[in-house]
Coordinates of C-alpha atoms in Angstrom, one line a residue:
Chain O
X1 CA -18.3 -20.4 16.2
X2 CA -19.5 -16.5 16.4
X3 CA -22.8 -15.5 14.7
X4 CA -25.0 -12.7 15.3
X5 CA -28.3 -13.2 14.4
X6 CA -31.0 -10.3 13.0
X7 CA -34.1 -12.2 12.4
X8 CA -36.0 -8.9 11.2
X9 CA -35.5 -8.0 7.7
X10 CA -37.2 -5.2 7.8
X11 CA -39.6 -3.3 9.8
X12 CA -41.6 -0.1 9.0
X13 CA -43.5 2.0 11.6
X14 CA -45.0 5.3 11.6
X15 CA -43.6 8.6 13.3
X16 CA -43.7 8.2 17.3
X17 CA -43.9 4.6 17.2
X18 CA -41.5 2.5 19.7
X19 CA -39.7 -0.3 17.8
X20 CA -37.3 -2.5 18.7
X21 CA -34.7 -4.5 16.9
X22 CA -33.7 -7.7 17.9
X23 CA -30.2 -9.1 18.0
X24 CA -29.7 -12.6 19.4
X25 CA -25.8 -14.0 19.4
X26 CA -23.6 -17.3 19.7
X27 CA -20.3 -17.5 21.1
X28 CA -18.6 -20.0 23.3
X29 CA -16.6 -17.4 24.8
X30 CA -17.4 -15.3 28.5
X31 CA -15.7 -12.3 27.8
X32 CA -17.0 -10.5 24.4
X33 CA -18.5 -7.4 23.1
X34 CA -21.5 -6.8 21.8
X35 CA -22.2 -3.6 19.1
X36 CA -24.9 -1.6 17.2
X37 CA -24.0 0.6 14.1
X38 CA -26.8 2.3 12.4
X39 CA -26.0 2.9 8.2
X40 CA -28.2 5.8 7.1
X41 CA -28.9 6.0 3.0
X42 CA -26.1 7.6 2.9
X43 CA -24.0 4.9 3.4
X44 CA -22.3 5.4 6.5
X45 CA -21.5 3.3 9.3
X46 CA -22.5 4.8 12.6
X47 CA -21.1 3.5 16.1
X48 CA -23.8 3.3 18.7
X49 CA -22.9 1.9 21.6
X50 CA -20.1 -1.0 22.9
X51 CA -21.4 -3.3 25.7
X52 CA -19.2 -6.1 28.0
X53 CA -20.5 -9.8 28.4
X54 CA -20.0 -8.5 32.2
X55 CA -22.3 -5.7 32.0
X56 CA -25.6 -6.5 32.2
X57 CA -27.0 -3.3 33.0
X58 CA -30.0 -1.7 30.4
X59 CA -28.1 1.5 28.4
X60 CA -30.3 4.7 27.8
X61 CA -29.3 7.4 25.6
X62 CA -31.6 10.0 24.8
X63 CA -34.6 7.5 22.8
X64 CA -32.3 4.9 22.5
X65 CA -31.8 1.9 24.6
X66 CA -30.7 -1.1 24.9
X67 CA -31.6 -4.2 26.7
X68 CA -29.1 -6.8 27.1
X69 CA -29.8 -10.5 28.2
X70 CA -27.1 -13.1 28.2
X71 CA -29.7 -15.7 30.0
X72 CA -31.3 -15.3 26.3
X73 CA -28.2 -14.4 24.7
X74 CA -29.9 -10.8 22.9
X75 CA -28.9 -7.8 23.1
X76 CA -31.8 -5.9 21.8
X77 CA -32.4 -2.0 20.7
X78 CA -35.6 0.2 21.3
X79 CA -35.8 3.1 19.6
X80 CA -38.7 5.4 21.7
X81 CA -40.5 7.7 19.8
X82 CA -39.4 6.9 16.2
X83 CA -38.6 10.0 13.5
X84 CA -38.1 10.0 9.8
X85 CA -34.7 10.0 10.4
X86 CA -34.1 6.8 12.0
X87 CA -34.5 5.2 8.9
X88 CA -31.8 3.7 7.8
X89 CA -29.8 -0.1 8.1
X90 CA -29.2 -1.3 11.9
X91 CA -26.5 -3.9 12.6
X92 CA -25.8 -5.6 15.6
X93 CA -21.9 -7.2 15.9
X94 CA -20.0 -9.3 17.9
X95 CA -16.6 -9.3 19.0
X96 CA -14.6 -11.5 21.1
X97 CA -11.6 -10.1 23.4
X98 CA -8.0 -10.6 21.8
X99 CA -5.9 -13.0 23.4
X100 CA -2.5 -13.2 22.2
X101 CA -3.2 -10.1 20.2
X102 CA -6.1 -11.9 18.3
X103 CA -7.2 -8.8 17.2
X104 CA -10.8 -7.7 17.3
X105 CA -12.7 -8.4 14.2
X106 CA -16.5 -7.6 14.4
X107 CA -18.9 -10.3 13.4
X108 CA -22.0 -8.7 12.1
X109 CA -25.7 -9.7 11.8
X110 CA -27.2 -9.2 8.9
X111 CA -29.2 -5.9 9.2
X112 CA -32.7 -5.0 9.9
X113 CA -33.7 -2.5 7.6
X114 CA -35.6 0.4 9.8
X115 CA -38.3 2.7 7.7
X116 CA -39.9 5.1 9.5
X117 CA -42.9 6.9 8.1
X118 CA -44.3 10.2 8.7
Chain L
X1 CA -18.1 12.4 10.7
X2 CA -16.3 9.7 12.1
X3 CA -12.4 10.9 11.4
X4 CA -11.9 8.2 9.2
X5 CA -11.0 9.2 5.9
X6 CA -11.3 6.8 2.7
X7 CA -10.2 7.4 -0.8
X8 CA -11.6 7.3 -3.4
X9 CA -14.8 7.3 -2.9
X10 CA -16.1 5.6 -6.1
X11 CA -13.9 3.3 -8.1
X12 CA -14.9 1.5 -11.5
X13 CA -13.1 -0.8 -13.0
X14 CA -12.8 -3.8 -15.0
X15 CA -12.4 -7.2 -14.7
X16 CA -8.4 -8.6 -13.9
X17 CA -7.7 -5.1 -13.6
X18 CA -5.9 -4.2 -10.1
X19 CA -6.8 -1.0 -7.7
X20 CA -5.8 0.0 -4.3
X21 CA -8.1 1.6 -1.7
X22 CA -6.7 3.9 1.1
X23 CA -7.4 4.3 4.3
X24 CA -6.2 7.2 7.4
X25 CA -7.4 6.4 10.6
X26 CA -8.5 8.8 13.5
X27 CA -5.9 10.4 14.9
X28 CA -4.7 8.8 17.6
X29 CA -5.8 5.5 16.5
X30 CA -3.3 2.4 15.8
X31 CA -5.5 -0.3 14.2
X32 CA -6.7 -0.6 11.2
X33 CA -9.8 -2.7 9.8
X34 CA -10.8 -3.8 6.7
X35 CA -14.2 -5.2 6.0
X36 CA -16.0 -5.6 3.1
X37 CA -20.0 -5.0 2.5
X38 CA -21.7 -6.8 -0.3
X39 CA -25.7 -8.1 -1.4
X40 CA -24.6 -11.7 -0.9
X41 CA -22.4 -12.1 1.9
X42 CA -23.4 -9.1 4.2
X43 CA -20.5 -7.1 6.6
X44 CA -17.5 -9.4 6.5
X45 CA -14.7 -8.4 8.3
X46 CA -11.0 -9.3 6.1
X47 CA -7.8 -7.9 8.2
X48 CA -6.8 -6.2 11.0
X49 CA -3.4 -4.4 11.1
X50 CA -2.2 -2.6 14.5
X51 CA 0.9 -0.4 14.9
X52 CA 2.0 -1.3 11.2
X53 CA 1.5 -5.4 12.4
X54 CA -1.2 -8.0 11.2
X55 CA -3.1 -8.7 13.9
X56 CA -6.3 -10.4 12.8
X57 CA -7.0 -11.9 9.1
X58 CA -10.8 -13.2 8.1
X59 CA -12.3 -13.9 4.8
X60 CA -9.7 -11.9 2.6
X61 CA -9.1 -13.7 -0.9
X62 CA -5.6 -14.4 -1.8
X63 CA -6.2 -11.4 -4.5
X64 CA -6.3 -9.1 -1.5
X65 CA -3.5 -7.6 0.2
X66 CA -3.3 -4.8 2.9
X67 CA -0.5 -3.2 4.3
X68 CA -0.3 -0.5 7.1
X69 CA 2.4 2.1 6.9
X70 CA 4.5 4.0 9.6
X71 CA 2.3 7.0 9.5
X72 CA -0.8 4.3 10.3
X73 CA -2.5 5.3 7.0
X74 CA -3.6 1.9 5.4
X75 CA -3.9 0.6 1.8
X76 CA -6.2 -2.8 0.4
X77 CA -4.8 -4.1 -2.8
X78 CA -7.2 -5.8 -5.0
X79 CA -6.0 -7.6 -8.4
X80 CA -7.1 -9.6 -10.6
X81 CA -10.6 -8.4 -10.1
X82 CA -14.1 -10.4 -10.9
X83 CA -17.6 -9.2 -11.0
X84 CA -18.2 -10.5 -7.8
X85 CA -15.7 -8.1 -6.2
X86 CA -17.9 -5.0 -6.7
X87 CA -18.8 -4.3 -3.2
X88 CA -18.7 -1.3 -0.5
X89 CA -15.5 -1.0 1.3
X90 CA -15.1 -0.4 4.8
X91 CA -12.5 1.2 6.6
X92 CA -12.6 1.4 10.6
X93 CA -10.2 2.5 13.1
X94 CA -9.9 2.2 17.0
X95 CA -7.3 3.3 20.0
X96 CA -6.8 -0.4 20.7
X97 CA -6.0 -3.7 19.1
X98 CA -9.1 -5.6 20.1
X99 CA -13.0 -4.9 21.1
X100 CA -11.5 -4.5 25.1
X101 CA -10.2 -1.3 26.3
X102 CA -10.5 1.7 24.0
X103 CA -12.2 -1.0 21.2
X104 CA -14.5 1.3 19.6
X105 CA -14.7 1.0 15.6
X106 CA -15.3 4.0 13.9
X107 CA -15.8 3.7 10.0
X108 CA -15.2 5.5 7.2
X109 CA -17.2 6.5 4.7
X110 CA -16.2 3.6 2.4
X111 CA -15.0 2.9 -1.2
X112 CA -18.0 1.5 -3.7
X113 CA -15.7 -0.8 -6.1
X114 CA -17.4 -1.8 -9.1
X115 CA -16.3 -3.8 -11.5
X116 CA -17.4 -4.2 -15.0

């Protein structure tokens, strides 16, 4: 069966700390797809980035990266340089690619709650 | 903001009372997912529709019901309501049917259901 796993809670750093979130996954499948939403106070969920079970390459954008590992199966996320504004709810998903028009339903972890302090 | 739209925005209600949440994808987008956010269980995803069709179904309760329409705006249906409905409602949208090509789920801003 799918699960995604976000063993932190919650994490709190100050201003211009690196953090990073950990995300491990199970799934009996090769091909799936691994994603991070971020869900500010407000509410919101933000897309962050989609990676393939085939694409093993580290992701940087801007002070965000991620670092994925199937040896380990994680698919971890650093934020460099933390601000205020990365506060906010980070979730990790899983998805595994539609055969037969399957569909693609997103299993999620369970959130680590990021607080950022100035 | 994501171009998914969600109405309304807030919703109270009470208990075996029935309410339907609406959803309009991106433009440009064909599926249509359901998920529904909660204390207890966490992000659980509940049904999938693409091109007007059910594609995917998950943990939806036999209350629930969702349709997709031919202009691919979407509607959850939600009866007989309990306290343990009250939740946040997710809408997401993507180009494609699955998490492959063009798999990308953008959310809306969700529907808080409470129920009293």
């Amino acid at each position: 069966a799918q699960k995604v796993t976000q063993a932190q809670t919650e994490i709190s750093v100050v201003e211009k700390e690196d953090v990073t979130l950990d995300c491990v996954y199970e799934t009996r499948d090769t091909t799936y797809y691994l994603f991070w939403y971020k869900q500010p106070p407000s509410g919101e969920l933000v897309f962050l980035i989609r990676r393939n079970s085939f694409d093993e390459q580290n992701e940087i954008s801007g002070r965000y990266s991620w670092n994925f590992q199937k040896s380990t199966s994680s698919f971890n996320f650093t934020i460099t340089a933390s601000q205020v504004v990365d506060s906010a709810v980070y979730f990790c998903a899983l998805s595994e690619v539609p055969i037969y028009n399957q569909g693609g339903k997103l299993i999620f972890g369970q959130g680590t709650e990021l607080s950022v302090k100035p | 903001d994501s171009g998914v739209t969600q109405t309304p925005k807030h919703l109270i209600t009470a208990t075996g009372q029935r309410v339907t949440l609406r959803c309009s994808p991106r433009s440009g987008d064909l599926s249509v997912y359901w998920y529904q956010q909660s204390l207890d269980q966490g992000l659980q995803f509940l049904i999938q529709y693409y091109n007007g069709e059910e594609r995917a179904k998950g943990n939806i309760l036999e209350r629930f019901s969702a349709q997709q329409f031919p202009d691919l705006h979407s509607e959850l249906n939600l009866s007989s309501l309990e306290l343990g409905d009250s939740a946040l409602y997710f809408c997401a949208s993507s180009v494609g049917q699955g998490a492959g090509l063009l798999g990308e789920q953008y959310f809306g801003p969700g529907t808080r259901l409470t129920v009293t």
